[in-house]
PDB file of C-alpha atoms in Angstrom:
ATOM      1  CA  UNK A   1      96.968 146.184  33.705  1.00 64.00           C
ATOM      2  CA  UNK A   2      96.626 142.659  34.577  1.00 62.00           C
ATOM      3  CA  UNK A   3      95.660 140.046  31.949  1.00 67.00           C
ATOM      4  CA  UNK A   4      92.791 137.911  32.156  1.00 63.00           C
ATOM      5  CA  UNK A   5      95.226 134.894  33.004  1.00 63.00           C
ATOM      6  CA  UNK A   6      96.672 136.954  35.882  1.00 65.00           C
ATOM      7  CA  UNK A   7      93.300 137.637  37.233  1.00 55.00           C
ATOM      8  CA  UNK A   8      92.027 134.394  37.392  1.00 67.00           C
ATOM      9  CA  UNK A   9      95.299 133.159  39.145  1.00 67.00           C
ATOM     10  CA  UNK A  10      94.677 135.815  41.838  1.00 65.00           C
ATOM     11  CA  UNK A  11      90.731 135.042  41.806  1.00 65.00           C
ATOM     12  CA  UNK A  12      91.756 131.152  41.973  1.00 65.00           C
ATOM     13  CA  UNK A  13      94.492 132.075  45.219  1.00 60.00           C
ATOM     14  CA  UNK A  14      91.960 134.169  46.991  1.00 62.00           C
ATOM     15  CA  UNK A  15      89.491 131.190  47.021  1.00 60.00           C
ATOM     16  CA  UNK A  16      91.710 128.919  47.978  1.00 52.00           C
ATOM     17  CA  UNK A  17      93.043 131.013  51.014  1.00 59.00           C
ATOM     18  CA  UNK A  18      89.490 131.603  52.205  1.00 49.00           C
ATOM     19  CA  UNK A  19      88.643 127.481  51.776  1.00 44.00           C
ATOM     20  CA  UNK A  20      91.857 126.736  53.869  1.00 52.00           C
ATOM     21  CA  UNK A  21      90.682 129.482  56.337  1.00 48.00           C
ATOM     22  CA  UNK A  22      87.136 127.579  56.372  1.00 45.00           C
ATOM     23  CA  UNK A  23      88.639 124.223  57.008  1.00 43.00           C
ATOM     24  CA  UNK A  24      91.031 125.319  59.657  1.00 43.00           C
ATOM     25  CA  UNK A  25      88.125 127.061  61.577  1.00 45.00           C
ATOM     26  CA  UNK A  26      85.845 123.839  61.135  1.00 43.00           C
ATOM     27  CA  UNK A  27      88.648 121.659  62.686  1.00 42.00           C
ATOM     28  CA  UNK A  28      89.174 124.184  65.424  1.00 41.00           C
ATOM     29  CA  UNK A  29      85.385 124.228  66.264  1.00 42.00           C
ATOM     30  CA  UNK A  30      85.297 120.650  66.184  1.00 46.00           C
ATOM     31  CA  UNK A  31      88.090 120.188  68.450  1.00 55.00           C
ATOM     32  CA  UNK A  32      86.579 122.845  71.093  1.00 61.00           C
ATOM     33  CA  UNK A  33      83.019 120.795  70.265  1.00 68.00           C
ATOM     34  CA  UNK A  34      84.710 117.499  71.520  1.00 90.00           C
ATOM     35  CA  UNK A  35      86.748 119.211  74.291  1.00 93.00           C
ATOM     36  CA  UNK A  36      83.415 120.688  75.769  1.00 95.00           C
ATOM     37  CA  UNK A  37      81.682 117.191  75.089  1.00 97.00           C
ATOM     38  CA  UNK A  38      84.476 115.212  76.739  1.00 96.00           C
ATOM     39  CA  UNK A  39      84.421 117.719  79.744  1.00 97.00           C
ATOM     40  CA  UNK A  40      80.643 117.209  80.325  1.00 97.00           C
ATOM     41  CA  UNK A  41      81.368 113.416  80.403  1.00 98.00           C
ATOM     42  CA  UNK A  42      84.035 113.767  82.848  1.00 98.00           C
ATOM     43  CA  UNK A  43      81.810 116.083  85.232  1.00 98.00           C
ATOM     44  CA  UNK A  44      79.080 113.133  84.873  1.00 98.00           C
ATOM     45  CA  UNK A  45      81.696 110.861  86.182  1.00 98.00           C
ATOM     46  CA  UNK A  46      82.814 112.830  88.953  1.00 98.00           C
ATOM     47  CA  UNK A  47      79.015 113.589  89.854  1.00 98.00           C
ATOM     48  CA  UNK A  48      78.458 109.912  89.961  1.00 97.00           C
ATOM     49  CA  UNK A  49      81.206 109.690  92.386  1.00 98.00           C
ATOM     50  CA  UNK A  50      80.105 112.604  94.279  1.00 97.00           C
ATOM     51  CA  UNK A  51      76.598 113.209  93.506  1.00 97.00           C
ATOM     52  CA  UNK A  52      75.301 117.047  93.643  1.00 97.00           C
ATOM     53  CA  UNK A  53      71.487 117.093  93.105  1.00 98.00           C
ATOM     54  CA  UNK A  54      71.502 120.364  90.993  1.00 98.00           C
ATOM     55  CA  UNK A  55      75.020 119.942  88.994  1.00 98.00           C
ATOM     56  CA  UNK A  56      73.390 116.489  87.940  1.00 97.00           C
ATOM     57  CA  UNK A  57      69.904 117.523  86.970  1.00 97.00           C
ATOM     58  CA  UNK A  58      71.813 120.267  84.932  1.00 97.00           C
ATOM     59  CA  UNK A  59      73.668 117.818  82.908  1.00 98.00           C
ATOM     60  CA  UNK A  60      70.906 115.602  81.896  1.00 98.00           C
ATOM     61  CA  UNK A  61      68.182 115.795  79.305  1.00 98.00           C
ATOM     62  CA  UNK A  62      64.776 116.032  80.794  1.00 98.00           C
ATOM     63  CA  UNK A  63      64.138 112.811  78.597  1.00 98.00           C
ATOM     64  CA  UNK A  64      67.249 110.962  80.258  1.00 98.00           C
ATOM     65  CA  UNK A  65      66.840 106.920  79.460  1.00 98.00           C
ATOM     66  CA  UNK A  66      69.424 105.393  81.676  1.00 98.00           C
ATOM     67  CA  UNK A  67      70.026 101.705  80.947  1.00 98.00           C
ATOM     68  CA  UNK A  68      71.817  99.688  83.472  1.00 96.00           C
ATOM     69  CA  UNK A  69      73.685  96.395  82.667  1.00 95.00           C
ATOM     70  CA  UNK A  70      70.988  94.735  85.087  1.00 94.00           C
ATOM     71  CA  UNK A  71      68.187  95.737  82.295  1.00 95.00           C
ATOM     72  CA  UNK A  72      66.695  98.613  84.896  1.00 96.00           C
ATOM     73  CA  UNK A  73      65.913 101.671  83.365  1.00 98.00           C
ATOM     74  CA  UNK A  74      65.992 104.989  85.072  1.00 98.00           C
ATOM     75  CA  UNK A  75      64.591 108.264  83.896  1.00 98.00           C
ATOM     76  CA  UNK A  76      66.105 111.749  84.985  1.00 98.00           C
ATOM     77  CA  UNK A  77      64.354 111.692  88.209  1.00 98.00           C
ATOM     78  CA  UNK A  78      64.900 108.184  89.392  1.00 98.00           C
ATOM     79  CA  UNK A  79      68.680 108.648  88.328  1.00 98.00           C
ATOM     80  CA  UNK A  80      69.151 111.626  90.328  1.00 98.00           C
ATOM     81  CA  UNK A  81      67.208 110.379  93.261  1.00 97.00           C
ATOM     82  CA  UNK A  82      69.383 106.864  93.195  1.00 96.00           C
ATOM     83  CA  UNK A  83      72.450 108.782  93.017  1.00 96.00           C
ATOM     84  CA  UNK A  84      71.783 111.630  95.594  1.00 96.00           C
ATOM     85  CA  UNK A  85      70.066 109.161  98.193  1.00 95.00           C
ATOM     86  CA  UNK A  86      73.037 106.568  97.817  1.00 91.00           C
ATOM     87  CA  UNK A  87      70.833 103.865  96.802  1.00 93.00           C
ATOM     88  CA  UNK A  88      73.228 103.698  93.887  1.00 94.00           C
ATOM     89  CA  UNK A  89      77.128 104.537  95.312  1.00 96.00           C
ATOM     90  CA  UNK A  90      79.910 104.697  93.253  1.00 97.00           C
ATOM     91  CA  UNK A  91      82.894 104.764  95.683  1.00 97.00           C
ATOM     92  CA  UNK A  92      85.228 105.413  92.660  1.00 98.00           C
ATOM     93  CA  UNK A  93      84.878 105.263  88.697  1.00 98.00           C
ATOM     94  CA  UNK A  94      87.616 104.728  86.345  1.00 98.00           C
ATOM     95  CA  UNK A  95      86.878 105.190  82.378  1.00 97.00           C
ATOM     96  CA  UNK A  96      89.219 103.672  79.972  1.00 97.00           C
ATOM     97  CA  UNK A  97      89.445 103.080  76.238  1.00 97.00           C
ATOM     98  CA  UNK A  98      87.052 106.276  75.741  1.00 96.00           C
ATOM     99  CA  UNK A  99      86.053 107.085  71.941  1.00 96.00           C
ATOM    100  CA  UNK A 100      84.205 110.208  70.808  1.00 96.00           C
ATOM    101  CA  UNK A 101      82.011 110.806  67.838  1.00 95.00           C
ATOM    102  CA  UNK A 102      80.448 114.159  67.236  1.00 96.00           C
ATOM    103  CA  UNK A 103      77.804 114.677  64.669  1.00 93.00           C
ATOM    104  CA  UNK A 104      76.731 118.221  64.471  1.00 91.00           C
ATOM    105  CA  UNK A 105      74.452 118.396  67.801  1.00 95.00           C
ATOM    106  CA  UNK A 106      74.766 115.038  68.629  1.00 97.00           C
ATOM    107  CA  UNK A 107      77.610 113.103  70.550  1.00 97.00           C
ATOM    108  CA  UNK A 108      78.233 109.539  71.131  1.00 98.00           C
ATOM    109  CA  UNK A 109      80.983 108.270  73.598  1.00 98.00           C
ATOM    110  CA  UNK A 110      81.954 104.647  74.237  1.00 98.00           C
ATOM    111  CA  UNK A 111      84.181 103.650  77.127  1.00 98.00           C
ATOM    112  CA  UNK A 112      84.765 100.976  79.486  1.00 98.00           C
ATOM    113  CA  UNK A 113      84.049 101.708  82.925  1.00 98.00           C
ATOM    114  CA  UNK A 114      85.521  99.988  86.104  1.00 98.00           C
ATOM    115  CA  UNK A 115      83.825 100.830  89.274  1.00 97.00           C
ATOM    116  CA  UNK A 116      84.122  99.961  93.303  1.00 98.00           C
ATOM    117  CA  UNK A 117      80.490 100.406  94.366  1.00 97.00           C
ATOM    118  CA  UNK A 118      78.602 100.295  98.037  1.00 95.00           C
ATOM    119  CA  UNK A 119      75.225 100.104  96.522  1.00 92.00           C
ATOM    120  CA  UNK A 120      73.019  99.825  99.881  1.00 87.00           C
ATOM    121  CA  UNK A 121      75.924  99.334 101.950  1.00 90.00           C
ATOM    122  CA  UNK A 122      76.863  96.570  99.862  1.00 93.00           C
ATOM    123  CA  UNK A 123      80.324  96.525  98.453  1.00 96.00           C
ATOM    124  CA  UNK A 124      81.122  95.558  94.693  1.00 96.00           C
ATOM    125  CA  UNK A 125      82.834  96.160  91.859  1.00 96.00           C
ATOM    126  CA  UNK A 126      81.348  96.455  88.083  1.00 96.00           C
ATOM    127  CA  UNK A 127      83.089  96.157  84.837  1.00 98.00           C
ATOM    128  CA  UNK A 128      81.208  97.554  82.171  1.00 98.00           C
ATOM    129  CA  UNK A 129      80.880  98.504  78.236  1.00 98.00           C
ATOM    130  CA  UNK A 130      79.227 102.123  78.127  1.00 98.00           C
ATOM    131  CA  UNK A 131      77.462 104.008  75.275  1.00 98.00           C
ATOM    132  CA  UNK A 132      76.294 107.395  76.324  1.00 98.00           C
ATOM    133  CA  UNK A 133      74.235 109.602  73.904  1.00 98.00           C
ATOM    134  CA  UNK A 134      74.728 113.718  74.276  1.00 98.00           C
ATOM    135  CA  UNK A 135      72.706 116.222  72.659  1.00 98.00           C
ATOM    136  CA  UNK A 136      73.785 119.855  72.551  1.00 97.00           C
ATOM    137  CA  UNK A 137      71.563 122.556  73.930  1.00 95.00           C
ATOM    138  CA  UNK A 138      72.726 125.834  73.379  1.00 94.00           C
ATOM    139  CA  UNK A 139      76.469 125.888  74.187  1.00 92.00           C
ATOM    140  CA  UNK A 140      75.913 123.015  76.950  1.00 95.00           C
ATOM    141  CA  UNK A 141      76.068 119.155  76.156  1.00 97.00           C
ATOM    142  CA  UNK A 142      73.267 117.025  78.010  1.00 98.00           C
ATOM    143  CA  UNK A 143      73.352 113.581  78.948  1.00 98.00           C
ATOM    144  CA  UNK A 144      70.440 111.937  76.591  1.00 98.00           C
ATOM    145  CA  UNK A 145      70.891 108.107  77.050  1.00 98.00           C
ATOM    146  CA  UNK A 146      73.182 105.605  78.388  1.00 98.00           C
ATOM    147  CA  UNK A 147      73.468 101.832  78.198  1.00 98.00           C
ATOM    148  CA  UNK A 148      75.807  99.446  79.682  1.00 98.00           C
ATOM    149  CA  UNK A 149      76.854  95.887  79.426  1.00 97.00           C
ATOM    150  CA  UNK A 150      78.916  94.110  81.608  1.00 97.00           C
ATOM    151  CA  UNK A 151      82.252  92.879  80.214  1.00 94.00           C
ATOM    152  CA  UNK A 152      82.519  89.156  79.996  1.00 87.00           C
TER     153      UNK A 152
END
């Protein structure tokens, strides 16, 4: 027979094992969440260079607020239209210094963006600080908001 003290130690050890399991599962799930968010952000970068209308629409929240460094604000409809028509034409986009934070079903990504553009046939180069806000809907991350400012 076990003494009361031995029984308490066994129960305490079982609680510790369960706690460690919960922590490890949480860390693993958090890592997967970050990976899916980073993958969604990379998909957005690639689609801005080579836009595919349906894929863009699937990656954007219906209530998208997309702020440009010029002060212009796009909706989901106007953003997709601008990219797919060539009015806004990214030849290449390079992302650096990316910082990702996840709060339950909301993700925030900050990064620096350098891009070669050809908007309306006019070549250009942009260098921006960008903040994006993502919302998780089911297992997918959707871009809900974006704001850019010029790097000075």
